[in-house]
mmCIF file of C-alpha atoms in Angstrom:
data_model
loop_
_atom_site.group_PDB
_atom_site.id
_atom_site.type_symbol
_atom_site.label_atom_id
_atom_site.label_comp_id
_atom_site.label_asym_id
_atom_site.label_seq_id
_atom_site.Cartn_x
_atom_site.Cartn_y
_atom_site.Cartn_z
ATOM 1 C CA ALA A 1 0.056 -0.028 -0.012
ATOM 2 C CA GLY A 2 1.251 3.333 -1.063
ATOM 3 C CA ARG A 3 1.661 6.617 1.076
ATOM 4 C CA ALA A 4 -2.082 7.585 0.631
ATOM 5 C CA ALA A 5 -3.159 4.147 2.100
ATOM 6 C CA GLN A 6 -0.774 4.127 4.785
ATOM 7 C CA ASP A 7 -2.166 7.657 5.850
ATOM 8 C CA ARG A 8 -5.682 6.427 5.760
ATOM 9 C CA PHE A 9 -4.920 3.375 7.947
ATOM 10 C CA GLY A 10 -2.674 5.307 10.270
ATOM 11 C CA ILE A 11 0.136 2.926 9.650
ATOM 12 C CA ASP A 12 3.917 3.845 9.144
ATOM 13 C CA GLU A 13 4.862 1.142 6.570
ATOM 14 C CA PRO A 14 3.430 -0.451 3.580
ATOM 15 C CA VAL A 15 1.094 -3.429 3.629
ATOM 16 C CA LEU A 16 1.726 -6.648 1.576
ATOM 17 C CA GLY A 17 -0.269 -9.410 0.247
ATOM 18 C CA ALA A 18 0.581 -12.754 -1.394
ATOM 19 C CA LEU A 19 0.110 -13.313 -5.236
ATOM 20 C CA THR A 20 -0.105 -16.981 -6.215
ATOM 21 C CA ASP A 21 0.205 -18.940 -9.532
ATOM 22 C CA ALA A 22 -3.611 -19.465 -9.295
ATOM 23 C CA MET A 23 -4.122 -15.545 -9.638
ATOM 24 C CA ALA A 24 -2.105 -15.184 -12.552
ATOM 25 C CA VAL A 25 -4.011 -14.173 -15.850
ATOM 26 C CA GLU A 26 -2.344 -14.675 -19.270
ATOM 27 C CA PRO A 27 -1.489 -11.428 -21.144
ATOM 28 C CA GLY A 28 -4.059 -10.584 -23.761
ATOM 29 C CA SER A 29 -6.705 -12.992 -22.290
ATOM 30 C CA THR A 30 -10.386 -12.150 -21.384
ATOM 31 C CA VAL A 31 -11.396 -12.056 -17.671
ATOM 32 C CA PRO A 32 -15.279 -12.266 -17.035
ATOM 33 C CA LEU A 33 -16.043 -9.340 -14.613
ATOM 34 C CA ALA A 34 -18.385 -11.943 -12.914
ATOM 35 C CA ARG A 35 -15.419 -13.816 -11.652
ATOM 36 C CA LEU A 36 -14.710 -10.628 -9.460
ATOM 37 C CA ILE A 37 -16.383 -8.884 -6.693
ATOM 38 C CA GLN A 38 -15.493 -5.217 -6.665
ATOM 39 C CA PRO A 39 -12.323 -5.120 -8.984
ATOM 40 C CA LYS A 40 -10.049 -2.184 -9.212
ATOM 41 C CA LEU A 41 -7.124 -2.057 -11.768
ATOM 42 C CA GLU A 42 -3.643 -1.186 -10.746
ATOM 43 C CA ILE A 43 -0.754 -0.737 -12.878
ATOM 44 C CA GLU A 44 2.579 -1.675 -11.436
ATOM 45 C CA LEU A 45 6.292 -2.788 -12.127
ATOM 46 C CA ALA A 46 7.046 -6.398 -11.442
ATOM 47 C CA PHE A 47 10.495 -7.231 -10.521
ATOM 48 C CA VAL A 48 12.011 -10.909 -11.049
ATOM 49 C CA LEU A 49 14.691 -12.135 -8.677
ATOM 50 C CA GLY A 50 17.734 -13.607 -10.606
ATOM 51 C CA ARG A 51 19.040 -15.164 -7.321
ATOM 52 C CA THR A 52 17.908 -16.362 -4.111
ATOM 53 C CA LEU A 53 18.458 -14.083 -0.895
ATOM 54 C CA VAL A 54 18.470 -15.796 2.547
ATOM 55 C CA PRO A 55 17.765 -13.944 5.737
ATOM 56 C CA ASP A 56 20.626 -11.639 6.339
ATOM 57 C CA PHE A 57 21.410 -7.908 6.002
ATOM 58 C CA TYR A 58 21.490 -6.551 2.351
ATOM 59 C CA SER A 59 21.972 -3.161 1.314
ATOM 60 C CA ASP A 60 19.734 -1.484 -1.386
ATOM 61 C CA GLU A 61 22.550 -2.101 -3.772
ATOM 62 C CA ASP A 62 22.604 -5.849 -2.818
ATOM 63 C CA ILE A 63 18.936 -6.306 -3.283
ATOM 64 C CA LEU A 64 18.878 -4.453 -6.684
ATOM 65 C CA ALA A 65 21.832 -6.545 -7.789
ATOM 66 C CA ALA A 66 19.648 -9.662 -7.177
ATOM 67 C CA ILE A 67 17.165 -8.378 -9.655
ATOM 68 C CA SER A 68 17.302 -9.926 -13.140
ATOM 69 C CA GLU A 69 14.367 -8.598 -15.187
ATOM 70 C CA VAL A 70 11.385 -6.157 -14.826
ATOM 71 C CA ALA A 71 8.067 -6.273 -16.469
ATOM 72 C CA PRO A 72 4.916 -4.179 -16.715
ATOM 73 C CA ALA A 73 2.217 -5.735 -14.865
ATOM 74 C CA PHE A 74 -1.548 -5.202 -13.972
ATOM 75 C CA GLU A 75 -2.782 -5.925 -10.492
ATOM 76 C CA ILE A 76 -6.721 -6.560 -10.308
ATOM 77 C CA ALA A 77 -7.356 -5.798 -6.716
ATOM 78 C CA ASP A 78 -10.601 -7.151 -5.383
ATOM 79 C CA CYS A 79 -12.169 -6.532 -2.204
ATOM 80 C CA ARG A 80 -14.668 -8.542 -0.196
ATOM 81 C CA TRP A 81 -15.803 -5.440 2.147
ATOM 82 C CA GLN A 82 -18.755 -3.735 0.760
ATOM 83 C CA GLY A 83 -17.913 -0.482 -0.936
ATOM 84 C CA TRP A 84 -14.218 -0.702 -0.125
ATOM 85 C CA ARG A 85 -14.828 0.346 3.418
ATOM 86 C CA PHE A 86 -12.574 -1.215 5.846
ATOM 87 C CA GLY A 87 -9.913 -0.855 8.460
ATOM 88 C CA VAL A 88 -6.356 -1.971 8.339
ATOM 89 C CA GLY A 89 -7.177 -5.208 10.183
ATOM 90 C CA ALA A 90 -9.909 -6.192 7.515
ATOM 91 C CA PHE A 91 -7.512 -5.305 4.748
ATOM 92 C CA LEU A 92 -4.937 -7.625 6.010
ATOM 93 C CA ALA A 93 -7.598 -10.296 6.525
ATOM 94 C CA ASP A 94 -8.557 -9.741 2.890
ATOM 95 C CA ASN A 95 -4.880 -10.349 1.667
ATOM 96 C CA ALA A 96 -4.531 -6.669 0.977
ATOM 97 C CA ALA A 97 -7.447 -6.957 -1.615
ATOM 98 C CA ALA A 98 -5.196 -9.053 -3.794
ATOM 99 C CA GLY A 99 -7.194 -10.615 -6.793
ATOM 100 C CA LEU A 100 -5.456 -11.346 -9.816
ATOM 101 C CA TYR A 101 -2.353 -10.186 -11.651
ATOM 102 C CA CYS A 102 -0.894 -10.236 -15.165
ATOM 103 C CA LEU A 103 2.693 -9.862 -16.200
ATOM 104 C CA GLY A 104 3.900 -8.457 -19.476
ATOM 105 C CA ALA A 105 7.146 -9.111 -21.361
ATOM 106 C CA ARG A 106 10.255 -9.152 -19.262
ATOM 107 C CA VAL A 107 13.119 -6.936 -20.107
ATOM 108 C CA GLY A 108 16.649 -6.932 -18.409
ATOM 109 C CA PHE A 109 16.974 -4.782 -15.238
ATOM 110 C CA ASP A 110 18.880 -1.847 -15.156
ATOM 111 C CA PRO A 111 18.379 0.362 -11.838
ATOM 112 C CA ASP A 112 19.984 3.316 -13.519
ATOM 113 C CA ARG A 113 17.495 3.485 -16.170
ATOM 114 C CA LEU A 114 14.191 2.528 -14.221
ATOM 115 C CA PRO A 115 13.652 6.218 -12.761
ATOM 116 C CA GLU A 116 13.083 7.118 -16.528
ATOM 117 C CA VAL A 117 10.330 4.667 -17.188
ATOM 118 C CA ASN A 118 7.111 6.422 -18.585
ATOM 119 C CA TYR A 119 3.740 4.544 -18.726
ATOM 120 C CA ARG A 120 0.664 5.084 -20.549
ATOM 121 C CA LEU A 121 -2.733 3.177 -19.706
ATOM 122 C CA VAL A 122 -5.370 3.152 -22.436
ATOM 123 C CA HIS A 123 -8.913 1.848 -22.293
ATOM 124 C CA ASP A 124 -10.684 1.073 -25.558
ATOM 125 C CA GLY A 125 -8.310 3.426 -27.283
ATOM 126 C CA VAL A 126 -8.886 6.450 -24.888
ATOM 127 C CA SER A 127 -5.905 7.533 -22.376
ATOM 128 C CA CYS A 128 -6.913 7.097 -18.757
ATOM 129 C CA GLY A 129 -3.556 7.682 -17.204
ATOM 130 C CA GLU A 130 0.015 8.242 -17.680
ATOM 131 C CA GLY A 131 3.157 9.264 -15.780
ATOM 132 C CA ASN A 132 6.703 8.569 -14.824
ATOM 133 C CA VAL A 133 8.099 6.307 -12.362
ATOM 134 C CA LEU A 134 10.222 9.250 -10.814
ATOM 135 C CA ALA A 135 7.054 11.222 -10.129
ATOM 136 C CA ARG A 136 6.253 8.780 -7.283
ATOM 137 C CA GLU A 137 6.907 9.776 -3.605
ATOM 138 C CA ASP A 138 7.079 5.738 -2.831
ATOM 139 C CA THR A 139 9.196 4.735 -5.778
ATOM 140 C CA PRO A 140 9.004 1.074 -7.012
ATOM 141 C CA LEU A 141 12.674 0.561 -5.954
ATOM 142 C CA ALA A 142 11.995 1.790 -2.598
ATOM 143 C CA ASN A 143 8.953 -0.415 -2.198
ATOM 144 C CA LEU A 144 10.912 -3.328 -3.543
ATOM 145 C CA CYS A 145 13.644 -2.991 -1.003
ATOM 146 C CA TRP A 146 11.198 -2.714 1.774
ATOM 147 C CA LEU A 147 9.352 -5.668 0.906
ATOM 148 C CA VAL A 148 12.420 -7.996 0.363
ATOM 149 C CA ARG A 149 13.928 -6.869 3.705
ATOM 150 C CA ARG A 150 10.561 -7.225 5.303
ATOM 151 C CA LEU A 151 10.235 -10.957 4.114
ATOM 152 C CA LEU A 152 13.860 -11.533 5.003
ATOM 153 C CA ALA A 153 13.109 -10.043 8.670
ATOM 154 C CA ASP A 154 10.291 -12.552 9.014
ATOM 155 C CA GLY A 155 12.637 -15.505 8.206
ATOM 156 C CA GLN A 156 11.622 -16.157 4.867
ATOM 157 C CA ARG A 157 13.778 -16.659 1.798
ATOM 158 C CA VAL A 158 13.242 -14.688 -1.464
ATOM 159 C CA GLU A 159 13.742 -17.298 -4.126
ATOM 160 C CA ALA A 160 15.197 -16.889 -7.581
ATOM 161 C CA GLY A 161 12.394 -16.712 -10.080
ATOM 162 C CA GLN A 162 9.812 -14.981 -7.575
ATOM 163 C CA VAL A 163 8.292 -11.979 -8.807
ATOM 164 C CA VAL A 164 7.514 -8.842 -6.631
ATOM 165 C CA LEU A 165 4.822 -6.215 -7.647
ATOM 166 C CA SER A 166 6.035 -2.923 -6.192
ATOM 167 C CA GLY A 167 2.834 -0.845 -5.793
ATOM 168 C CA ALA A 168 0.267 1.019 -8.013
ATOM 169 C CA LEU A 169 1.745 3.663 -10.222
ATOM 170 C CA LEU A 170 -1.577 5.303 -10.696
ATOM 171 C CA ALA A 171 -4.645 5.548 -8.326
ATOM 172 C CA PRO A 172 -6.587 2.199 -8.465
ATOM 173 C CA MET A 173 -9.422 2.664 -10.984
ATOM 174 C CA ASP A 174 -12.837 0.817 -10.975
ATOM 175 C CA VAL A 175 -12.580 -1.880 -13.795
ATOM 176 C CA ARG A 176 -14.897 -1.510 -16.713
ATOM 177 C CA ALA A 177 -15.654 -3.935 -19.516
ATOM 178 C CA GLY A 178 -13.283 -3.399 -22.500
ATOM 179 C CA GLU A 179 -9.696 -3.593 -23.195
ATOM 180 C CA TYR A 180 -6.903 -2.101 -21.227
ATOM 181 C CA ARG A 181 -3.348 -1.609 -22.784
ATOM 182 C CA LEU A 182 -0.479 -0.515 -20.924
ATOM 183 C CA HIS A 183 2.518 0.786 -22.672
ATOM 184 C CA MET A 184 5.694 0.677 -20.475
ATOM 185 C CA LEU A 185 9.217 -0.470 -20.870
ATOM 186 C CA GLY A 186 8.946 -0.485 -24.598
ATOM 187 C CA THR A 187 6.324 -3.113 -24.480
ATOM 188 C CA GLU A 188 2.698 -3.340 -24.426
ATOM 189 C CA LEU A 189 0.523 -5.566 -22.006
ATOM 190 C CA ALA A 190 -3.273 -5.998 -22.792
ATOM 191 C CA LEU A 191 -6.163 -7.509 -20.939
ATOM 192 C CA VAL A 192 -9.817 -7.448 -21.581
ATOM 193 C CA PHE A 193 -12.619 -7.543 -19.335
ATOM 194 C CA ARG A 194 -16.262 -8.608 -20.337
ATOM 195 C CA GLN A 195 -19.467 -8.362 -18.698
#
C-alpha cells in the first residue's frame, strides 16, 4: 500500500499481500467481470529475482543486484468488504485485496534507467492515465527493497524466479468492460474484461 493508503490506515509502513500462481492471468486474455467482486485495476512494475536471498542484511545495492528482470504488470485488486470500506485489520484479513495479476514481457533490469520509465494506460483506445516512475514519492525501487527486507526479517527466503509487484503507479481505478493496454518499458500489455 502506498503513502495515501498508509495515511488512511494510520500505519507507518506499506502493507503486503501474497500473489499465487492461481491468481495469474495470461496477457491478452479475457477476464469475465462475474469472476470478480469489486475489481480495481492497478498498473505496477514487476521485479524478477535472478538469485535467491536468504535472511541476512542486504543494502539497497545488494537487493537491486539480485534482480534480473523487470516487467509491466496489471494487478486486479478485489475487495470482499462492501464499498471498499474497511480498516487495516480487515484489509490484512482480505490479503491486501489481492485478486488477480497479469505480467507483461520481461526486459533486463537496469536500476540506473528505471527512474526514466514512462507509462501510459489506455482503455478502449482512450488514454486514462500516464506518468513517470520518478514522479512517485514511494518509488518502485524503495517499495521493492522494503518488501524484500520485510520478508527476510520474517525469516523467509526470497527465491530466484520469484516476482515482486512494487505498488500501484496510478490510483486504483474501477474496472470497466473493455480492453486495457499498458505501454511501458518499450512493450505493450493487454487485458480484456467482459460483462
